[in-house]
């Protein structure tokens, strides 16, 4: 599939005053965002990786509301969801889990070093100024937006945005649509636990961190992939293989068509560690995991941000 330019992204109204911003094709650093325009107090959910892509998002927002976002929620610290904060920081209060803020501060612009050929533009790390630990609620006109941290999943500090009145769920990267889930700094077992909690909310519309908008079937497909990873890890451990060897022998079955399949390697490292008793989010050598993923892929995965 051909990666898209910033102009290919689209803002879709998925409920009254609720929009999803989708950047095709949803691969590396081509993330989704969300916008709630109710009551003249817009809430933006995540930004984008580069100055150009964040600028395209800002322009799209201006086409549907005369009000600049008053609030901006970062669902997790990764740069594809946060590097564009700077373009909205003059008007918006940036909100995130307290550990998201700390991780953003620690990581800085590290992501740009992984893909030095990407035209990142004038970006910087704009940290959240309002943080929470478990949950907080924003009241936007008639729309109630619940910000929930439900446990370690994609990272140790993910936030989902749940609109109970509209039954719309913005999952960040806990859930993927047509792309491979990624637990480099999070947890396989923790993701499964959190997905169970998301399913219990009863969403009708699910906006994942990457890929097309869907429904609760996106929870099912993400869960299915992660359980398959656990099964592969159990078989690899029984055979005395390493995660990389297990990945090379793996049959992804119904998940073989997902974008960015090389994420299997760090996912298997997580599953191996957890099968041996590691807690969700247990520290692993992230540089080593990323390097093994690159080796498995046969080179640096393409990033079209």
mmCIF file of C-alpha atoms in Angstrom:
data_model
loop_
_atom_site.group_PDB
_atom_site.id
_atom_site.type_symbol
_atom_site.label_atom_id
_atom_site.label_comp_id
_atom_site.label_asym_id
_atom_site.label_seq_id
_atom_site.Cartn_x
_atom_site.Cartn_y
_atom_site.Cartn_z
ATOM 1 C CA UNK A 1 0.000 0.000 0.000
ATOM 2 C CA UNK A 2 1.296 3.478 -0.834
ATOM 3 C CA UNK A 3 1.810 5.841 2.075
ATOM 4 C CA UNK A 4 -0.058 9.117 1.886
ATOM 5 C CA UNK A 5 0.821 12.780 2.043
ATOM 6 C CA UNK A 6 -0.547 14.936 4.893
ATOM 7 C CA UNK A 7 -3.298 16.165 2.561
ATOM 8 C CA UNK A 8 -4.737 12.639 2.331
ATOM 9 C CA UNK A 9 -5.816 12.691 5.980
ATOM 10 C CA UNK A 10 -9.513 13.219 6.600
ATOM 11 C CA UNK A 11 -11.684 14.388 9.481
ATOM 12 C CA UNK A 12 -14.809 12.212 9.707
ATOM 13 C CA UNK A 13 -17.864 13.018 11.849
ATOM 14 C CA UNK A 14 -18.637 9.777 13.673
ATOM 15 C CA UNK A 15 -21.289 11.158 16.044
ATOM 16 C CA UNK A 16 -22.814 14.587 16.594
ATOM 17 C CA UNK A 17 -19.904 16.974 17.374
ATOM 18 C CA UNK A 18 -17.460 14.036 17.463
ATOM 19 C CA UNK A 19 -14.829 13.546 14.752
ATOM 20 C CA UNK A 20 -12.050 11.103 13.951
ATOM 21 C CA UNK A 21 -8.955 12.283 12.080
ATOM 22 C CA UNK A 22 -7.560 9.390 10.064
ATOM 23 C CA UNK A 23 -4.124 9.354 8.407
ATOM 24 C CA UNK A 24 -3.848 6.544 5.868
ATOM 25 C CA UNK A 25 -2.454 3.955 5.767
ATOM 26 C CA UNK A 26 -1.961 3.820 9.538
ATOM 27 C CA UNK A 27 1.612 2.482 9.422
ATOM 28 C CA UNK A 28 4.626 3.724 11.362
ATOM 29 C CA UNK A 29 3.968 7.257 12.707
ATOM 30 C CA UNK A 30 0.744 7.682 10.671
ATOM 31 C CA UNK A 31 -1.537 7.944 13.672
ATOM 32 C CA UNK A 32 -5.141 8.940 14.256
ATOM 33 C CA UNK A 33 -6.477 11.862 16.269
ATOM 34 C CA UNK A 34 -9.910 12.901 17.521
ATOM 35 C CA UNK A 35 -11.906 16.082 17.913
ATOM 36 C CA UNK A 36 -14.953 16.941 20.015
ATOM 37 C CA UNK A 37 -16.525 20.295 19.162
ATOM 38 C CA UNK A 38 -19.518 20.407 21.511
ATOM 39 C CA UNK A 39 -20.259 23.563 23.481
ATOM 40 C CA UNK A 40 -17.613 25.698 21.811
ATOM 41 C CA UNK A 41 -14.957 24.097 24.019
ATOM 42 C CA UNK A 42 -13.187 21.777 21.576
ATOM 43 C CA UNK A 43 -11.168 18.827 22.774
ATOM 44 C CA UNK A 44 -8.409 17.482 20.544
ATOM 45 C CA UNK A 45 -7.207 13.930 21.176
ATOM 46 C CA UNK A 46 -3.556 13.545 20.129
ATOM 47 C CA UNK A 47 -1.688 15.454 17.433
ATOM 48 C CA UNK A 48 0.729 14.152 14.772
ATOM 49 C CA UNK A 49 4.371 13.300 14.198
ATOM 50 C CA UNK A 50 5.685 16.098 11.992
ATOM 51 C CA UNK A 51 5.185 19.828 11.642
ATOM 52 C CA UNK A 52 3.507 19.340 8.257
ATOM 53 C CA UNK A 53 1.139 16.666 9.519
ATOM 54 C CA UNK A 54 0.272 18.623 12.665
ATOM 55 C CA UNK A 55 -0.350 21.671 10.466
ATOM 56 C CA UNK A 56 -2.713 19.650 8.275
ATOM 57 C CA UNK A 57 -4.545 18.516 11.421
ATOM 58 C CA UNK A 58 -4.838 22.106 12.654
ATOM 59 C CA UNK A 59 -6.242 23.200 9.292
ATOM 60 C CA UNK A 60 -8.767 20.353 9.310
ATOM 61 C CA UNK A 61 -9.915 21.357 12.795
ATOM 62 C CA UNK A 62 -10.377 24.975 11.681
ATOM 63 C CA UNK A 63 -12.705 23.831 8.904
ATOM 64 C CA UNK A 64 -15.235 22.346 11.341
ATOM 65 C CA UNK A 65 -15.050 24.760 14.274
ATOM 66 C CA UNK A 66 -14.305 28.444 14.681
ATOM 67 C CA UNK A 67 -12.868 27.733 18.136
ATOM 68 C CA UNK A 68 -9.296 26.587 18.684
ATOM 69 C CA UNK A 69 -9.055 23.461 20.846
ATOM 70 C CA UNK A 70 -9.312 24.434 24.495
ATOM 71 C CA UNK A 71 -8.113 21.022 25.667
ATOM 72 C CA UNK A 72 -5.630 18.562 24.175
ATOM 73 C CA UNK A 73 -5.322 15.030 25.507
ATOM 74 C CA UNK A 74 -2.242 12.932 24.764
ATOM 75 C CA UNK A 75 -3.194 9.250 24.941
ATOM 76 C CA UNK A 76 0.442 8.192 25.482
ATOM 77 C CA UNK A 77 3.925 9.695 25.154
ATOM 78 C CA UNK A 78 5.042 8.515 21.710
ATOM 79 C CA UNK A 79 6.077 11.271 19.337
ATOM 80 C CA UNK A 80 3.663 10.439 16.542
ATOM 81 C CA UNK A 81 0.855 11.353 18.943
ATOM 82 C CA UNK A 82 2.573 14.256 20.728
ATOM 83 C CA UNK A 83 5.169 16.072 18.597
ATOM 84 C CA UNK A 84 2.461 18.317 17.143
ATOM 85 C CA UNK A 85 1.458 19.629 20.580
ATOM 86 C CA UNK A 86 3.423 22.827 19.950
ATOM 87 C CA UNK A 87 0.998 23.971 17.248
ATOM 88 C CA UNK A 88 -1.910 23.935 19.712
ATOM 89 C CA UNK A 89 -0.225 24.859 23.002
ATOM 90 C CA UNK A 90 -0.993 28.595 22.909
ATOM 91 C CA UNK A 91 -4.735 27.990 23.243
ATOM 92 C CA UNK A 92 -5.032 24.480 24.692
ATOM 93 C CA UNK A 93 -4.458 22.982 28.107
ATOM 94 C CA UNK A 94 -2.528 19.766 27.434
ATOM 95 C CA UNK A 95 -3.710 16.849 29.566
ATOM 96 C CA UNK A 96 -2.178 13.401 30.073
ATOM 97 C CA UNK A 97 -1.448 10.709 32.604
ATOM 98 C CA UNK A 98 1.274 11.867 34.971
ATOM 99 C CA UNK A 99 3.655 9.153 33.754
ATOM 100 C CA UNK A 100 3.029 10.170 30.143
ATOM 101 C CA UNK A 101 4.372 13.615 30.970
ATOM 102 C CA UNK A 102 7.427 12.145 32.678
ATOM 103 C CA UNK A 103 8.134 9.774 29.772
ATOM 104 C CA UNK A 104 7.746 12.539 27.182
ATOM 105 C CA UNK A 105 10.228 14.645 29.125
ATOM 106 C CA UNK A 106 12.712 11.775 29.332
ATOM 107 C CA UNK A 107 12.412 10.658 25.690
ATOM 108 C CA UNK A 108 12.581 14.110 24.137
ATOM 109 C CA UNK A 109 12.876 13.885 20.359
ATOM 110 C CA UNK A 110 14.424 10.398 20.414
ATOM 111 C CA UNK A 111 11.931 9.137 17.821
ATOM 112 C CA UNK A 112 13.379 11.483 15.210
ATOM 113 C CA UNK A 113 16.729 9.738 15.519
ATOM 114 C CA UNK A 114 15.209 6.405 14.563
ATOM 115 C CA UNK A 115 14.084 7.791 11.201
ATOM 116 C CA UNK A 116 16.524 10.617 10.370
ATOM 117 C CA UNK A 117 15.341 10.812 6.755
ATOM 118 C CA UNK A 118 11.820 11.888 7.742
ATOM 119 C CA UNK A 119 11.151 15.612 7.288
ATOM 120 C CA UNK A 120 10.142 16.301 10.890
ATOM 121 C CA UNK A 121 10.077 20.103 10.527
ATOM 122 C CA UNK A 122 10.102 22.498 13.466
ATOM 123 C CA UNK A 123 8.935 20.279 16.291
ATOM 124 C CA UNK A 124 9.620 20.278 20.001
ATOM 125 C CA UNK A 125 8.398 18.487 23.107
ATOM 126 C CA UNK A 126 5.481 20.421 24.581
ATOM 127 C CA UNK A 127 4.734 18.767 27.904
ATOM 128 C CA UNK A 128 1.262 18.403 29.414
ATOM 129 C CA UNK A 129 0.451 20.998 32.051
ATOM 130 C CA UNK A 130 -2.403 19.042 33.660
ATOM 131 C CA UNK A 131 -1.940 15.409 34.703
ATOM 132 C CA UNK A 132 -3.972 12.724 36.432
ATOM 133 C CA UNK A 133 -3.414 9.195 37.780
ATOM 134 C CA UNK A 134 -6.547 7.103 37.245
ATOM 135 C CA UNK A 135 -9.315 9.147 35.653
ATOM 136 C CA UNK A 136 -10.696 12.592 35.080
ATOM 137 C CA UNK A 137 -13.722 13.944 33.248
ATOM 138 C CA UNK A 138 -14.163 16.851 30.845
ATOM 139 C CA UNK A 139 -17.611 18.358 30.295
ATOM 140 C CA UNK A 140 -17.834 19.765 26.776
ATOM 141 C CA UNK A 141 -21.293 21.200 26.297
ATOM 142 C CA UNK A 142 -23.557 18.151 26.424
ATOM 143 C CA UNK A 143 -20.681 15.734 25.832
ATOM 144 C CA UNK A 144 -19.076 13.985 28.768
ATOM 145 C CA UNK A 145 -15.523 12.838 27.995
ATOM 146 C CA UNK A 146 -14.033 10.401 30.476
ATOM 147 C CA UNK A 147 -10.245 10.094 30.471
ATOM 148 C CA UNK A 148 -9.367 6.664 31.823
ATOM 149 C CA UNK A 149 -6.093 4.955 32.663
ATOM 150 C CA UNK A 150 -6.984 1.264 32.902
ATOM 151 C CA UNK A 151 -3.580 -0.353 33.296
ATOM 152 C CA UNK A 152 -0.392 -1.162 31.407
ATOM 153 C CA UNK A 153 -1.109 -1.972 27.756
ATOM 154 C CA UNK A 154 0.609 -0.295 24.784
ATOM 155 C CA UNK A 155 2.662 1.605 27.382
ATOM 156 C CA UNK A 156 2.570 1.798 31.171
ATOM 157 C CA UNK A 157 0.553 5.027 31.040
ATOM 158 C CA UNK A 158 -2.091 4.868 28.297
ATOM 159 C CA UNK A 159 -5.196 7.044 28.397
ATOM 160 C CA UNK A 160 -8.412 6.210 26.587
ATOM 161 C CA UNK A 161 -11.147 8.766 25.976
ATOM 162 C CA UNK A 162 -14.639 7.366 26.470
ATOM 163 C CA UNK A 163 -17.809 9.220 25.514
ATOM 164 C CA UNK A 164 -20.558 7.276 27.298
ATOM 165 C CA UNK A 165 -23.398 9.328 25.811
ATOM 166 C CA UNK A 166 -22.261 8.622 22.262
ATOM 167 C CA UNK A 167 -20.667 5.229 23.052
ATOM 168 C CA UNK A 168 -17.560 6.341 21.186
ATOM 169 C CA UNK A 169 -14.153 5.133 22.367
ATOM 170 C CA UNK A 170 -10.769 6.614 21.441
ATOM 171 C CA UNK A 171 -8.250 3.933 22.387
ATOM 172 C CA UNK A 172 -4.886 5.404 21.451
ATOM 173 C CA UNK A 173 -2.485 2.633 20.459
ATOM 174 C CA UNK A 174 -3.939 0.033 22.822
ATOM 175 C CA UNK A 175 -6.047 -1.022 19.842
ATOM 176 C CA UNK A 176 -5.000 -1.105 16.179
ATOM 177 C CA UNK A 177 -7.078 -1.310 13.007
ATOM 178 C CA UNK A 178 -5.350 -3.150 10.176
ATOM 179 C CA UNK A 179 -1.959 -2.607 11.819
ATOM 180 C CA UNK A 180 0.051 -4.824 14.149
ATOM 181 C CA UNK A 181 -0.382 -4.119 17.870
ATOM 182 C CA UNK A 182 2.839 -3.005 19.540
ATOM 183 C CA UNK A 183 3.912 -3.640 23.131
ATOM 184 C CA UNK A 184 7.539 -2.476 23.006
ATOM 185 C CA UNK A 185 7.242 -0.609 26.320
ATOM 186 C CA UNK A 186 3.968 -2.100 27.534
ATOM 187 C CA UNK A 187 2.547 -5.563 28.056
ATOM 188 C CA UNK A 188 0.842 -8.385 26.183
ATOM 189 C CA UNK A 189 -1.042 -9.672 29.226
ATOM 190 C CA UNK A 190 -1.766 -6.141 30.400
ATOM 191 C CA UNK A 191 -3.167 -5.229 26.988
ATOM 192 C CA UNK A 192 -5.500 -8.217 27.140
ATOM 193 C CA UNK A 193 -6.700 -7.164 30.585
ATOM 194 C CA UNK A 194 -7.287 -3.572 29.455
ATOM 195 C CA UNK A 195 -9.099 -4.681 26.280
ATOM 196 C CA UNK A 196 -11.478 -6.648 28.507
ATOM 197 C CA UNK A 197 -12.208 -3.461 30.442
ATOM 198 C CA UNK A 198 -12.759 -1.546 27.194
ATOM 199 C CA UNK A 199 -15.178 -4.185 25.963
ATOM 200 C CA UNK A 200 -17.121 -3.875 29.229
ATOM 201 C CA UNK A 201 -17.742 -0.185 28.462
ATOM 202 C CA UNK A 202 -19.895 -1.272 25.518
ATOM 203 C CA UNK A 203 -18.556 0.975 22.752
ATOM 204 C CA UNK A 204 -20.348 1.121 19.413
ATOM 205 C CA UNK A 205 -17.659 3.137 17.611
ATOM 206 C CA UNK A 206 -13.953 2.563 18.183
ATOM 207 C CA UNK A 207 -11.250 4.960 16.993
ATOM 208 C CA UNK A 208 -7.956 3.109 17.273
ATOM 209 C CA UNK A 209 -4.526 4.674 17.385
ATOM 210 C CA UNK A 210 -3.831 3.756 13.757
ATOM 211 C CA UNK A 211 -6.045 2.642 10.885
ATOM 212 C CA UNK A 212 -9.717 2.939 9.912
ATOM 213 C CA UNK A 213 -12.560 3.614 12.350
ATOM 214 C CA UNK A 214 -14.464 0.493 13.339
ATOM 215 C CA UNK A 215 -16.585 -1.012 16.045
ATOM 216 C CA UNK A 216 -15.998 -3.490 18.869
ATOM 217 C CA UNK A 217 -14.597 -5.957 16.325
ATOM 218 C CA UNK A 218 -11.362 -3.953 16.571
ATOM 219 C CA UNK A 219 -11.121 -5.022 20.204
ATOM 220 C CA UNK A 220 -11.627 -8.612 19.097
ATOM 221 C CA UNK A 221 -8.966 -8.532 16.376
ATOM 222 C CA UNK A 222 -6.381 -6.874 18.624
ATOM 223 C CA UNK A 223 -7.117 -9.391 21.361
ATOM 224 C CA UNK A 224 -6.888 -12.280 18.898
ATOM 225 C CA UNK A 225 -3.481 -11.174 17.660
ATOM 226 C CA UNK A 226 -2.119 -10.773 21.190
ATOM 227 C CA UNK A 227 -3.365 -14.202 22.237
ATOM 228 C CA UNK A 228 -1.712 -15.641 19.139
ATOM 229 C CA UNK A 229 1.552 -14.007 20.238
ATOM 230 C CA UNK A 230 1.190 -15.661 23.642
ATOM 231 C CA UNK A 231 0.663 -19.036 21.966
ATOM 232 C CA UNK A 232 3.723 -18.532 19.757
ATOM 233 C CA UNK A 233 5.779 -17.588 22.816
ATOM 234 C CA UNK A 234 4.686 -20.680 24.719
ATOM 235 C CA UNK A 235 5.640 -22.880 21.768
ATOM 236 C CA UNK A 236 8.963 -21.062 21.344
ATOM 237 C CA UNK A 237 9.863 -21.455 25.002
ATOM 238 C CA UNK A 238 8.967 -25.164 24.892
ATOM 239 C CA UNK A 239 11.219 -25.592 21.836
ATOM 240 C CA UNK A 240 14.113 -23.745 23.451
ATOM 241 C CA UNK A 241 14.003 -20.907 20.909
ATOM 242 C CA UNK A 242 14.697 -17.205 21.364
ATOM 243 C CA UNK A 243 12.019 -14.615 20.547
ATOM 244 C CA UNK A 244 13.810 -13.769 17.283
ATOM 245 C CA UNK A 245 14.033 -17.441 16.292
ATOM 246 C CA UNK A 246 10.379 -17.887 17.198
ATOM 247 C CA UNK A 247 9.432 -14.932 15.016
ATOM 248 C CA UNK A 248 11.342 -16.373 12.057
ATOM 249 C CA UNK A 249 9.467 -19.670 12.389
ATOM 250 C CA UNK A 250 6.076 -18.109 13.132
ATOM 251 C CA UNK A 251 2.915 -18.479 11.091
ATOM 252 C CA UNK A 252 0.807 -15.389 11.751
ATOM 253 C CA UNK A 253 -2.234 -17.014 10.181
ATOM 254 C CA UNK A 254 -5.163 -14.597 10.002
ATOM 255 C CA UNK A 255 -2.908 -11.754 11.178
ATOM 256 C CA UNK A 256 -0.346 -12.088 8.383
ATOM 257 C CA UNK A 257 -1.857 -9.181 6.457
ATOM 258 C CA UNK A 258 -1.502 -6.611 9.233
ATOM 259 C CA UNK A 259 0.773 -3.639 8.562
ATOM 260 C CA UNK A 260 4.181 -3.585 10.243
ATOM 261 C CA UNK A 261 4.327 -7.314 11.018
ATOM 262 C CA UNK A 262 7.939 -6.918 12.220
ATOM 263 C CA UNK A 263 6.531 -5.746 15.544
ATOM 264 C CA UNK A 264 6.135 -9.450 16.269
ATOM 265 C CA UNK A 265 9.729 -9.546 17.564
ATOM 266 C CA UNK A 266 9.391 -7.078 20.468
ATOM 267 C CA UNK A 267 5.904 -8.427 21.146
ATOM 268 C CA UNK A 268 7.404 -11.907 21.531
ATOM 269 C CA UNK A 269 10.081 -10.556 23.867
ATOM 270 C CA UNK A 270 7.275 -9.218 26.066
ATOM 271 C CA UNK A 271 5.339 -12.479 25.887
ATOM 272 C CA UNK A 272 8.459 -14.547 26.699
ATOM 273 C CA UNK A 273 9.238 -12.351 29.710
ATOM 274 C CA UNK A 274 5.666 -12.485 30.995
ATOM 275 C CA UNK A 275 5.464 -16.253 30.510
ATOM 276 C CA UNK A 276 8.517 -16.456 32.763
ATOM 277 C CA UNK A 277 6.907 -14.320 35.461
ATOM 278 C CA UNK A 278 7.738 -10.728 34.529
ATOM 279 C CA UNK A 279 5.160 -8.142 35.525
ATOM 280 C CA UNK A 280 3.396 -6.036 32.882
ATOM 281 C CA UNK A 281 5.651 -3.165 31.860
ATOM 282 C CA UNK A 282 8.752 -4.867 33.247
ATOM 283 C CA UNK A 283 11.897 -3.103 32.024
ATOM 284 C CA UNK A 284 13.412 -4.633 28.902
ATOM 285 C CA UNK A 285 16.279 -3.285 26.788
ATOM 286 C CA UNK A 286 14.217 -1.270 24.314
ATOM 287 C CA UNK A 287 17.212 -0.545 22.084
ATOM 288 C CA UNK A 288 17.982 -4.257 21.816
ATOM 289 C CA UNK A 289 14.357 -5.117 21.026
ATOM 290 C CA UNK A 290 14.173 -2.461 18.331
ATOM 291 C CA UNK A 291 17.465 -3.646 16.837
ATOM 292 C CA UNK A 292 16.236 -7.232 16.668
ATOM 293 C CA UNK A 293 13.065 -6.022 14.978
ATOM 294 C CA UNK A 294 15.176 -4.231 12.366
ATOM 295 C CA UNK A 295 17.278 -7.380 11.881
ATOM 296 C CA UNK A 296 14.144 -9.489 11.435
ATOM 297 C CA UNK A 297 12.739 -6.993 8.951
ATOM 298 C CA UNK A 298 15.961 -6.874 6.986
ATOM 299 C CA UNK A 299 16.390 -3.145 7.514
ATOM 300 C CA UNK A 300 14.733 -0.166 9.137
ATOM 301 C CA UNK A 301 10.954 -0.319 8.644
ATOM 302 C CA UNK A 302 9.602 2.369 6.348
ATOM 303 C CA UNK A 303 8.194 5.445 8.061
ATOM 304 C CA UNK A 304 6.243 7.749 5.737
ATOM 305 C CA UNK A 305 5.527 10.476 8.254
#
